[in-house]
mmCIF file of C-alpha atoms in Angstrom:
data_model
loop_
_atom_site.group_PDB
_atom_site.id
_atom_site.type_symbol
_atom_site.label_atom_id
_atom_site.label_comp_id
_atom_site.label_asym_id
_atom_site.label_seq_id
_atom_site.Cartn_x
_atom_site.Cartn_y
_atom_site.Cartn_z
ATOM 1 C CA GLU C 1 -6.018 -142.521 16.188
ATOM 2 C CA SER C 2 -5.163 -141.525 12.579
ATOM 3 C CA PRO C 3 -5.736 -137.894 11.413
ATOM 4 C CA SER C 4 -6.322 -139.046 7.506
ATOM 5 C CA HIS C 5 -10.060 -138.152 7.755
ATOM 6 C CA LEU C 6 -9.362 -134.756 9.179
ATOM 7 C CA LYS C 7 -9.404 -131.875 6.647
ATOM 8 C CA ILE C 8 -7.572 -128.965 8.203
ATOM 9 C CA ARG C 9 -7.469 -125.718 5.909
ATOM 10 C CA PRO C 10 -4.002 -124.127 5.385
ATOM 11 C CA SER C 11 -5.641 -121.060 6.478
ATOM 12 C CA TYR C 12 -8.362 -119.690 8.429
ATOM 13 C CA ASP C 13 -10.328 -116.369 8.206
ATOM 14 C CA LEU C 14 -12.787 -114.927 10.696
ATOM 15 C CA PHE C 15 -16.384 -115.879 10.924
ATOM 16 C CA VAL C 16 -18.359 -112.669 11.059
ATOM 17 C CA GLY C 17 -22.111 -112.309 10.164
ATOM 18 C CA GLY C 18 -22.227 -115.858 8.874
ATOM 19 C CA LYS C 19 -19.496 -115.591 6.319
ATOM 20 C CA TRP C 20 -15.724 -116.115 6.536
ATOM 21 C CA VAL C 21 -13.937 -112.704 5.963
ATOM 22 C CA PRO C 22 -10.135 -111.947 6.036
ATOM 23 C CA ALA C 23 -9.028 -109.613 8.983
ATOM 24 C CA LYS C 24 -8.887 -106.002 8.513
ATOM 25 C CA SER C 25 -5.687 -105.985 10.462
ATOM 26 C CA ARG C 26 -4.150 -108.189 7.537
ATOM 27 C CA LYS C 27 -2.339 -109.785 10.637
ATOM 28 C CA ARG C 28 -2.238 -113.697 10.797
ATOM 29 C CA PHE C 29 -0.506 -116.170 13.258
ATOM 30 C CA ASP C 30 0.410 -119.920 13.326
ATOM 31 C CA SER C 31 -1.644 -122.637 15.017
ATOM 32 C CA ILE C 32 1.117 -125.215 16.243
ATOM 33 C CA ASN C 33 0.779 -128.904 17.015
ATOM 34 C CA PRO C 34 2.477 -128.929 20.628
ATOM 35 C CA ALA C 35 3.462 -132.478 20.230
ATOM 36 C CA THR C 36 5.328 -132.027 17.124
ATOM 37 C CA GLU C 37 5.867 -128.305 16.912
ATOM 38 C CA GLY C 38 4.505 -128.521 13.589
ATOM 39 C CA LYS C 39 2.501 -125.980 11.760
ATOM 40 C CA LEU C 40 -1.094 -126.917 11.625
ATOM 41 C CA ALA C 41 -2.660 -123.890 9.874
ATOM 42 C CA GLU C 42 -2.391 -120.005 9.728
ATOM 43 C CA VAL C 43 -5.074 -118.085 11.364
ATOM 44 C CA ALA C 44 -6.328 -114.497 11.018
ATOM 45 C CA GLU C 45 -5.622 -112.061 13.991
ATOM 46 C CA ALA C 46 -8.698 -109.763 14.569
ATOM 47 C CA GLY C 47 -7.921 -106.234 15.292
ATOM 48 C CA ALA C 48 -10.489 -103.703 17.083
ATOM 49 C CA ALA C 49 -12.013 -102.920 13.473
ATOM 50 C CA ASP C 50 -12.596 -106.597 13.128
ATOM 51 C CA VAL C 51 -13.944 -106.996 16.739
ATOM 52 C CA ASP C 52 -16.378 -104.079 15.895
ATOM 53 C CA ALA C 53 -17.668 -105.629 12.801
ATOM 54 C CA ALA C 54 -18.173 -108.857 14.709
ATOM 55 C CA VAL C 55 -20.357 -107.200 17.411
ATOM 56 C CA ARG C 56 -22.467 -105.081 15.086
ATOM 57 C CA ALA C 57 -23.200 -108.296 13.067
ATOM 58 C CA ALA C 58 -24.186 -110.009 16.342
ATOM 59 C CA GLU C 59 -26.226 -106.918 17.303
ATOM 60 C CA ARG C 60 -28.178 -106.854 13.976
ATOM 61 C CA ALA C 61 -28.868 -110.714 14.261
ATOM 62 C CA TYR C 62 -30.298 -110.079 17.882
ATOM 63 C CA GLU C 63 -32.547 -107.263 16.780
ATOM 64 C CA ARG C 64 -33.598 -108.728 13.504
ATOM 65 C CA TYR C 65 -34.581 -112.308 14.529
ATOM 66 C CA TRP C 66 -33.075 -114.028 17.394
ATOM 67 C CA ARG C 67 -34.636 -112.410 20.503
ATOM 68 C CA ARG C 68 -38.034 -112.617 18.633
ATOM 69 C CA MET C 69 -37.583 -116.278 17.595
ATOM 70 C CA PRO C 70 -39.672 -118.464 19.930
ATOM 71 C CA GLY C 71 -37.767 -120.736 22.432
ATOM 72 C CA LYS C 72 -39.003 -123.905 20.696
ATOM 73 C CA GLU C 73 -37.388 -122.797 17.369
ATOM 74 C CA ARG C 74 -34.140 -121.819 19.086
ATOM 75 C CA GLY C 75 -34.136 -125.197 20.674
ATOM 76 C CA LYS C 76 -34.484 -126.761 17.202
ATOM 77 C CA TYR C 77 -31.203 -125.181 15.967
ATOM 78 C CA LEU C 78 -29.228 -126.159 19.194
ATOM 79 C CA TYR C 79 -30.677 -129.817 18.920
ATOM 80 C CA ARG C 80 -29.307 -129.984 15.259
ATOM 81 C CA ILE C 81 -25.989 -128.684 16.341
ATOM 82 C CA ALA C 82 -25.789 -131.241 19.064
ATOM 83 C CA ARG C 83 -26.541 -134.050 16.577
ATOM 84 C CA MET C 84 -24.063 -132.805 13.931
ATOM 85 C CA LEU C 85 -21.324 -132.646 16.532
ATOM 86 C CA GLN C 86 -22.191 -136.275 17.442
ATOM 87 C CA GLU C 87 -22.003 -137.124 13.925
ATOM 88 C CA LYS C 88 -18.667 -135.350 13.482
ATOM 89 C CA ALA C 89 -17.156 -136.640 16.913
ATOM 90 C CA ARG C 90 -14.199 -138.310 15.602
ATOM 91 C CA GLU C 91 -12.937 -135.382 13.512
ATOM 92 C CA PHE C 92 -13.512 -133.138 16.510
ATOM 93 C CA ALA C 93 -11.572 -135.323 18.750
ATOM 94 C CA VAL C 94 -8.673 -135.664 16.548
ATOM 95 C CA LEU C 95 -8.449 -131.950 15.960
ATOM 96 C CA GLU C 96 -8.597 -131.027 19.591
ATOM 97 C CA THR C 97 -5.770 -133.512 20.320
ATOM 98 C CA MET C 98 -3.711 -132.163 17.493
ATOM 99 C CA ASP C 99 -4.155 -128.575 18.268
ATOM 100 C CA GLY C 100 -3.976 -128.657 22.028
ATOM 101 C CA GLY C 101 -1.762 -131.767 22.934
ATOM 102 C CA LYS C 102 -4.148 -133.524 25.385
ATOM 103 C CA PRO C 103 -4.500 -137.543 24.821
ATOM 104 C CA ILE C 104 -6.889 -138.586 22.310
ATOM 105 C CA LYS C 105 -8.551 -140.571 25.057
ATOM 106 C CA GLU C 106 -9.578 -137.536 26.915
ATOM 107 C CA SER C 107 -10.690 -135.650 23.711
ATOM 108 C CA ARG C 108 -12.785 -138.741 22.388
ATOM 109 C CA ASP C 109 -14.234 -139.923 25.925
ATOM 110 C CA VAL C 110 -14.774 -136.548 27.563
ATOM 111 C CA ASP C 111 -14.437 -133.346 25.643
ATOM 112 C CA VAL C 112 -16.398 -134.097 22.507
ATOM 113 C CA PRO C 113 -19.389 -136.077 24.094
ATOM 114 C CA LEU C 114 -19.831 -133.456 26.917
ATOM 115 C CA ALA C 115 -19.899 -130.519 24.300
ATOM 116 C CA ALA C 116 -22.681 -132.274 22.455
ATOM 117 C CA ALA C 117 -24.413 -133.110 25.745
ATOM 118 C CA HIS C 118 -24.347 -129.442 26.555
ATOM 119 C CA PHE C 119 -26.126 -128.458 23.268
ATOM 120 C CA PHE C 120 -28.748 -131.262 23.906
ATOM 121 C CA TYR C 121 -29.198 -129.869 27.267
ATOM 122 C CA TYR C 122 -29.661 -126.355 26.489
ATOM 123 C CA ALA C 123 -31.790 -127.254 23.540
ATOM 124 C CA GLY C 124 -34.101 -128.585 26.025
ATOM 125 C CA TRP C 125 -34.354 -125.469 28.072
ATOM 126 C CA ALA C 126 -34.957 -123.129 25.325
ATOM 127 C CA ASP C 127 -38.772 -123.419 25.538
ATOM 128 C CA LYS C 128 -39.112 -123.756 29.210
ATOM 129 C CA LEU C 129 -37.487 -120.582 30.300
ATOM 130 C CA ASP C 130 -40.947 -119.083 31.297
ATOM 131 C CA TYR C 131 -41.092 -121.650 34.051
ATOM 132 C CA ALA C 132 -37.547 -121.536 35.219
ATOM 133 C CA LEU C 133 -37.904 -118.466 37.391
ATOM 134 C CA PRO C 134 -40.807 -118.436 39.505
ATOM 135 C CA GLY C 135 -42.555 -114.788 39.750
ATOM 136 C CA ARG C 136 -40.053 -113.454 37.012
ATOM 137 C CA LYS C 137 -39.533 -113.631 33.368
ATOM 138 C CA ALA C 138 -36.441 -114.682 31.712
ATOM 139 C CA ARG C 139 -35.286 -111.864 29.314
ATOM 140 C CA PRO C 140 -32.180 -112.085 26.643
ATOM 141 C CA ILE C 141 -29.518 -109.298 27.400
ATOM 142 C CA GLY C 142 -28.178 -109.157 23.954
ATOM 143 C CA VAL C 143 -24.463 -109.399 22.583
ATOM 144 C CA CYS C 144 -22.421 -111.762 24.726
ATOM 145 C CA GLY C 145 -18.599 -111.534 24.401
ATOM 146 C CA GLN C 146 -17.129 -114.928 25.392
ATOM 147 C CA ILE C 147 -13.446 -115.538 25.864
ATOM 148 C CA ILE C 148 -12.291 -119.227 26.319
ATOM 149 C CA PRO C 149 -8.821 -120.707 27.436
ATOM 150 C CA TRP C 150 -6.708 -123.383 25.965
ATOM 151 C CA ASN C 151 -7.375 -126.371 28.204
ATOM 152 C CA PHE C 152 -10.986 -127.467 27.050
ATOM 153 C CA PRO C 153 -11.365 -125.473 23.993
ATOM 154 C CA LEU C 154 -14.283 -127.274 22.482
ATOM 155 C CA LEU C 155 -16.025 -127.934 25.742
ATOM 156 C CA MET C 156 -15.606 -124.373 26.902
ATOM 157 C CA ALA C 157 -16.934 -123.024 23.644
ATOM 158 C CA ALA C 158 -20.105 -125.351 24.341
ATOM 159 C CA TRP C 159 -20.463 -124.119 27.811
ATOM 160 C CA LYS C 160 -20.383 -120.591 26.532
ATOM 161 C CA LEU C 161 -22.318 -120.665 23.684
ATOM 162 C CA ALA C 162 -25.300 -123.170 24.453
ATOM 163 C CA PRO C 163 -26.935 -121.289 27.265
ATOM 164 C CA ALA C 164 -26.619 -117.862 25.714
ATOM 165 C CA LEU C 165 -28.133 -119.047 22.539
ATOM 166 C CA ALA C 166 -30.878 -120.897 24.379
ATOM 167 C CA CYS C 167 -31.833 -117.654 26.214
ATOM 168 C CA GLY C 168 -32.093 -115.465 23.078
ATOM 169 C CA ASN C 169 -28.780 -113.979 23.219
ATOM 170 C CA VAL C 170 -26.115 -113.778 20.371
ATOM 171 C CA SER C 171 -22.464 -114.235 20.904
ATOM 172 C CA VAL C 172 -19.071 -113.326 19.725
ATOM 173 C CA LEU C 173 -16.701 -116.004 20.591
ATOM 174 C CA LYS C 174 -12.735 -115.576 20.963
ATOM 175 C CA PRO C 175 -10.770 -118.879 21.380
ATOM 176 C CA ALA C 176 -7.311 -119.034 22.962
ATOM 177 C CA GLU C 177 -4.602 -118.112 20.402
ATOM 178 C CA THR C 178 -2.926 -121.476 20.926
ATOM 179 C CA THR C 179 -5.900 -123.630 20.280
ATOM 180 C CA PRO C 180 -8.341 -121.771 17.750
ATOM 181 C CA LEU C 181 -8.874 -124.814 15.376
ATOM 182 C CA THR C 182 -11.817 -126.451 17.054
ATOM 183 C CA ALA C 183 -13.855 -123.130 17.454
ATOM 184 C CA LEU C 184 -13.411 -122.584 13.854
ATOM 185 C CA HIS C 185 -14.633 -125.745 12.894
ATOM 186 C CA LEU C 186 -17.474 -125.425 14.992
ATOM 187 C CA ALA C 187 -18.387 -122.186 13.086
ATOM 188 C CA ARG C 188 -18.280 -124.474 9.970
ATOM 189 C CA LEU C 189 -20.726 -126.659 11.752
ATOM 190 C CA PHE C 190 -22.962 -123.827 12.519
ATOM 191 C CA GLU C 191 -22.901 -122.804 8.977
ATOM 192 C CA GLU C 192 -23.982 -126.615 8.059
ATOM 193 C CA ALA C 193 -26.815 -126.318 10.440
ATOM 194 C CA ASP C 194 -28.166 -123.074 8.811
ATOM 195 C CA LEU C 195 -27.797 -121.176 12.034
ATOM 196 C CA PRO C 196 -29.006 -117.798 11.151
ATOM 197 C CA SER C 197 -26.141 -115.345 9.976
ATOM 198 C CA GLY C 198 -24.490 -113.183 12.936
ATOM 199 C CA VAL C 199 -25.983 -115.251 15.721
ATOM 200 C CA VAL C 200 -22.538 -116.672 16.627
ATOM 201 C CA ASN C 201 -19.269 -115.050 15.336
ATOM 202 C CA VAL C 202 -15.882 -116.335 15.926
ATOM 203 C CA ILE C 203 -12.822 -114.041 16.128
ATOM 204 C CA THR C 204 -9.329 -115.197 16.721
ATOM 205 C CA GLY C 205 -6.269 -113.416 18.222
ATOM 206 C CA ALA C 206 -4.469 -113.105 21.445
ATOM 207 C CA GLY C 207 -4.890 -110.550 24.399
ATOM 208 C CA ALA C 208 -5.355 -107.369 22.378
ATOM 209 C CA THR C 209 -8.286 -109.035 20.483
ATOM 210 C CA GLY C 210 -9.961 -109.993 23.877
ATOM 211 C CA ALA C 211 -9.365 -106.526 25.219
ATOM 212 C CA ALA C 212 -11.270 -104.966 22.305
ATOM 213 C CA LEU C 213 -14.029 -107.345 22.679
ATOM 214 C CA VAL C 214 -14.054 -106.680 26.521
ATOM 215 C CA THR C 215 -14.428 -102.885 26.033
ATOM 216 C CA HIS C 216 -16.790 -102.881 23.030
ATOM 217 C CA PRO C 217 -19.684 -100.593 24.199
ATOM 218 C CA LYS C 218 -22.238 -102.953 22.270
ATOM 219 C CA VAL C 219 -21.429 -105.938 24.335
ATOM 220 C CA ARG C 220 -23.805 -106.443 27.131
ATOM 221 C CA LYS C 221 -22.330 -109.476 28.973
ATOM 222 C CA ILE C 222 -18.848 -110.723 29.158
ATOM 223 C CA ALA C 223 -18.179 -114.522 30.125
ATOM 224 C CA PHE C 224 -14.553 -115.027 30.617
ATOM 225 C CA THR C 225 -12.498 -118.355 31.702
ATOM 226 C CA GLY C 226 -8.893 -117.610 32.371
ATOM 227 C CA SER C 227 -6.204 -116.469 34.591
ATOM 228 C CA THR C 228 -7.105 -114.348 37.959
ATOM 229 C CA GLU C 229 -4.835 -111.396 36.591
ATOM 230 C CA VAL C 230 -6.724 -110.893 33.451
ATOM 231 C CA GLY C 231 -10.055 -111.240 35.150
ATOM 232 C CA LYS C 232 -9.225 -108.566 37.764
ATOM 233 C CA ARG C 233 -8.400 -106.424 34.496
ATOM 234 C CA ILE C 234 -11.712 -107.254 33.022
ATOM 235 C CA GLN C 235 -13.625 -106.554 36.309
ATOM 236 C CA LYS C 236 -11.977 -102.847 36.410
ATOM 237 C CA SER C 237 -12.391 -102.181 32.760
ATOM 238 C CA ALA C 238 -16.222 -103.309 33.067
ATOM 239 C CA ALA C 239 -16.994 -101.136 36.235
ATOM 240 C CA GLY C 240 -19.412 -98.649 35.854
ATOM 241 C CA THR C 241 -20.389 -99.694 32.302
ATOM 242 C CA GLY C 242 -23.599 -101.800 33.130
ATOM 243 C CA LYS C 243 -22.094 -104.955 31.552
ATOM 244 C CA ARG C 244 -22.583 -108.342 33.368
ATOM 245 C CA LEU C 245 -19.733 -110.444 34.194
ATOM 246 C CA THR C 246 -19.154 -114.214 34.523
ATOM 247 C CA LEU C 247 -15.538 -114.818 35.557
ATOM 248 C CA GLU C 248 -14.222 -118.137 35.988
ATOM 249 C CA LEU C 249 -10.691 -117.752 37.348
ATOM 250 C CA GLY C 250 -7.582 -119.655 38.182
ATOM 251 C CA GLY C 251 -8.065 -121.533 41.540
ATOM 252 C CA LYS C 252 -5.961 -123.477 43.849
ATOM 253 C CA ALA C 253 -7.966 -126.674 44.283
ATOM 254 C CA ALA C 254 -6.335 -128.881 47.065
ATOM 255 C CA ASN C 255 -6.317 -132.583 47.399
ATOM 256 C CA ILE C 256 -6.693 -133.414 51.185
ATOM 257 C CA VAL C 257 -5.935 -137.026 52.434
ATOM 258 C CA PHE C 258 -6.481 -137.970 55.983
ATOM 259 C CA ALA C 259 -4.909 -141.042 57.550
ATOM 260 C CA ASP C 260 -7.994 -143.062 57.349
ATOM 261 C CA ALA C 261 -8.455 -142.630 53.473
ATOM 262 C CA PRO C 262 -8.157 -145.583 51.261
ATOM 263 C CA LEU C 263 -4.617 -144.581 49.908
ATOM 264 C CA ASP C 264 -4.714 -146.737 46.619
ATOM 265 C CA GLN C 265 -7.998 -144.878 45.709
ATOM 266 C CA ALA C 266 -6.530 -141.517 46.961
ATOM 267 C CA VAL C 267 -3.617 -142.042 44.534
ATOM 268 C CA GLU C 268 -5.878 -142.532 41.693
ATOM 269 C CA GLY C 269 -7.773 -139.356 42.387
ATOM 270 C CA ILE C 270 -4.633 -137.545 42.713
ATOM 271 C CA ILE C 271 -3.359 -138.826 39.358
ATOM 272 C CA ASN C 272 -6.525 -138.153 37.411
ATOM 273 C CA GLY C 273 -6.927 -134.646 38.854
ATOM 274 C CA ILE C 274 -3.123 -133.576 38.058
ATOM 275 C CA TYR C 275 -1.545 -135.615 35.343
ATOM 276 C CA PHE C 276 -4.438 -136.037 33.227
ATOM 277 C CA ASN C 277 -5.142 -132.401 33.256
ATOM 278 C CA GLN C 278 -1.771 -131.626 32.473
ATOM 279 C CA GLY C 279 -1.304 -128.158 33.865
ATOM 280 C CA HIS C 280 -5.224 -127.260 33.410
ATOM 281 C CA VAL C 281 -4.991 -125.324 36.716
ATOM 282 C CA CYS C 282 -9.008 -124.457 36.667
ATOM 283 C CA CYS C 283 -9.745 -127.969 37.175
ATOM 284 C CA ALA C 284 -6.789 -129.845 38.558
ATOM 285 C CA GLY C 285 -5.840 -130.398 42.025
ATOM 286 C CA SER C 286 -2.758 -128.177 42.319
ATOM 287 C CA ARG C 287 -1.910 -128.643 46.091
ATOM 288 C CA LEU C 288 -1.833 -132.056 47.923
ATOM 289 C CA LEU C 289 -2.310 -131.655 51.753
ATOM 290 C CA VAL C 290 -1.584 -135.041 53.625
ATOM 291 C CA GLU C 291 -2.051 -136.030 57.206
ATOM 292 C CA GLU C 292 1.426 -136.475 58.770
ATOM 293 C CA SER C 293 1.200 -140.056 59.780
ATOM 294 C CA VAL C 294 0.489 -141.419 56.343
ATOM 295 C CA HIS C 295 2.612 -138.967 54.298
ATOM 296 C CA ASP C 296 5.488 -141.159 53.405
ATOM 297 C CA ILE C 297 3.620 -144.135 52.476
ATOM 298 C CA LEU C 298 1.300 -141.900 50.113
ATOM 299 C CA VAL C 299 4.378 -140.349 48.602
ATOM 300 C CA ARG C 300 5.929 -143.555 47.904
ATOM 301 C CA LYS C 301 2.527 -144.913 46.369
ATOM 302 C CA LEU C 302 2.219 -141.874 44.295
ATOM 303 C CA ALA C 303 5.784 -142.021 42.939
ATOM 304 C CA LEU C 304 5.430 -145.637 41.771
ATOM 305 C CA ARG C 305 2.238 -144.953 40.423
ATOM 306 C CA ILE C 306 3.689 -141.894 38.390
ATOM 307 C CA ARG C 307 6.120 -144.089 36.741
ATOM 308 C CA THR C 308 3.652 -146.238 35.059
ATOM 309 C CA LEU C 309 2.152 -143.389 33.268
ATOM 310 C CA LEU C 310 2.625 -143.453 29.806
ATOM 311 C CA LEU C 311 4.247 -140.241 28.023
ATOM 312 C CA GLY C 312 3.838 -140.156 24.294
ATOM 313 C CA ASP C 313 2.001 -139.174 21.225
ATOM 314 C CA PRO C 314 -1.362 -137.814 22.150
ATOM 315 C CA LEU C 315 -2.962 -139.453 19.141
ATOM 316 C CA ASP C 316 -1.960 -142.911 20.559
ATOM 317 C CA LYS C 317 -4.682 -144.354 22.523
ATOM 318 C CA ASN C 318 -2.457 -145.755 24.886
ATOM 319 C CA THR C 319 -0.754 -142.379 26.032
ATOM 320 C CA ASP C 320 -1.775 -141.153 29.334
ATOM 321 C CA VAL C 321 0.400 -137.781 29.137
ATOM 322 C CA GLY C 322 0.298 -136.001 25.913
ATOM 323 C CA ALA C 323 1.944 -132.641 25.165
ATOM 324 C CA ILE C 324 1.873 -129.585 27.290
ATOM 325 C CA ASN C 325 -0.244 -126.933 25.298
ATOM 326 C CA SER C 326 2.601 -124.638 24.422
ATOM 327 C CA LYS C 327 6.182 -123.618 25.038
ATOM 328 C CA MET C 328 4.866 -120.702 27.285
ATOM 329 C CA GLN C 329 2.705 -123.029 29.405
ATOM 330 C CA LEU C 330 5.797 -125.576 29.696
ATOM 331 C CA GLU C 331 7.941 -122.708 31.174
ATOM 332 C CA LYS C 332 5.351 -121.617 33.480
ATOM 333 C CA ILE C 333 5.148 -125.304 34.877
ATOM 334 C CA ARG C 334 8.908 -125.352 35.232
ATOM 335 C CA GLU C 335 8.879 -122.080 37.001
ATOM 336 C CA LEU C 336 6.363 -123.195 39.555
ATOM 337 C CA VAL C 337 8.242 -126.477 40.092
ATOM 338 C CA GLN C 338 11.522 -124.568 40.703
ATOM 339 C CA SER C 339 9.816 -122.153 43.015
ATOM 340 C CA GLY C 340 8.642 -125.135 45.091
ATOM 341 C CA VAL C 341 12.334 -126.419 45.147
ATOM 342 C CA ASP C 342 13.681 -123.070 46.002
ATOM 343 C CA GLU C 343 11.340 -122.796 49.038
ATOM 344 C CA GLY C 344 12.670 -125.982 50.434
ATOM 345 C CA ALA C 345 10.466 -128.755 48.700
ATOM 346 C CA VAL C 346 11.710 -132.287 47.852
ATOM 347 C CA LEU C 347 10.932 -132.755 44.081
ATOM 348 C CA THR C 348 9.727 -136.345 43.402
ATOM 349 C CA GLN C 349 8.961 -137.212 39.654
ATOM 350 C CA SER C 350 9.491 -139.845 37.065
ATOM 351 C CA GLY C 351 12.446 -139.762 34.670
ATOM 352 C CA CYS C 352 11.934 -136.504 32.818
ATOM 353 C CA ARG C 353 13.222 -133.039 32.775
ATOM 354 C CA SER C 354 11.957 -130.858 35.387
#
């Protein structure tokens, strides 16, 4: 897939109150293409003052019009966003692959279509909330602080934003520092869709930015997807504040194979769950439990199948395994592999560095 149609700006500011504004912190960081280690763009790093400005812009939008807007009108905006995302699907797929490292066929066939589908789905719910909870009336909360990880940047943004907006809430979204670009391009799409200013604000930065968002007193709901360690810190900081929390944290999903399983199909499921997710531990099978009687044959089949996977340029449609998202993530994977070896495991892999 050629990136020639994609226009990446040399630098990006913060999207606050419907405008692009430089960070008051005056700090910036680079967004890197993990496949080439080349610089894609320079991105503003939001400090505490920037987070405060974004939250207050969201609060103004909430009080002035978004909470009062009829559901069918909010739904029209979500529907418009979904259609525009479909129209720009190629642009978003290439950008997602360049910024995150995942194969283009995953960005093209999974991430972007599902992101658009979520906006379509919640556009349909916006005017039906009075019928969703028998005996209760759905009410918006207010400002939602939303922090998303690097593994599905665009799709995670859709998961967080679409239901919040449909219910009459407003959002301050912080993408992962290693994959900020699709969220920033999504903000440009919101501009084109004439979404009222302040309804969605996008602030970029690392852990300190997220911490400032979590602890801001005007934020009424935190939605976080990421590590268990950070999730525990968020839970502690929100305790006693009245803030609502949604925490989607790292799991240990196991693939379990019994002796009567169709082993060739099992191998494909294992491959799709582990290698095509390239360390995305929230959705990948990070353990494999096998009944002893079929252990050896399954390991042989799995080793043979691994050798057929094509490692290469993520923009090549034939590539099965693209680039690990960042050097930090690669080192984490190596650390985990080595810990298994140190504990007595036998390492089986294709011809690559461990």
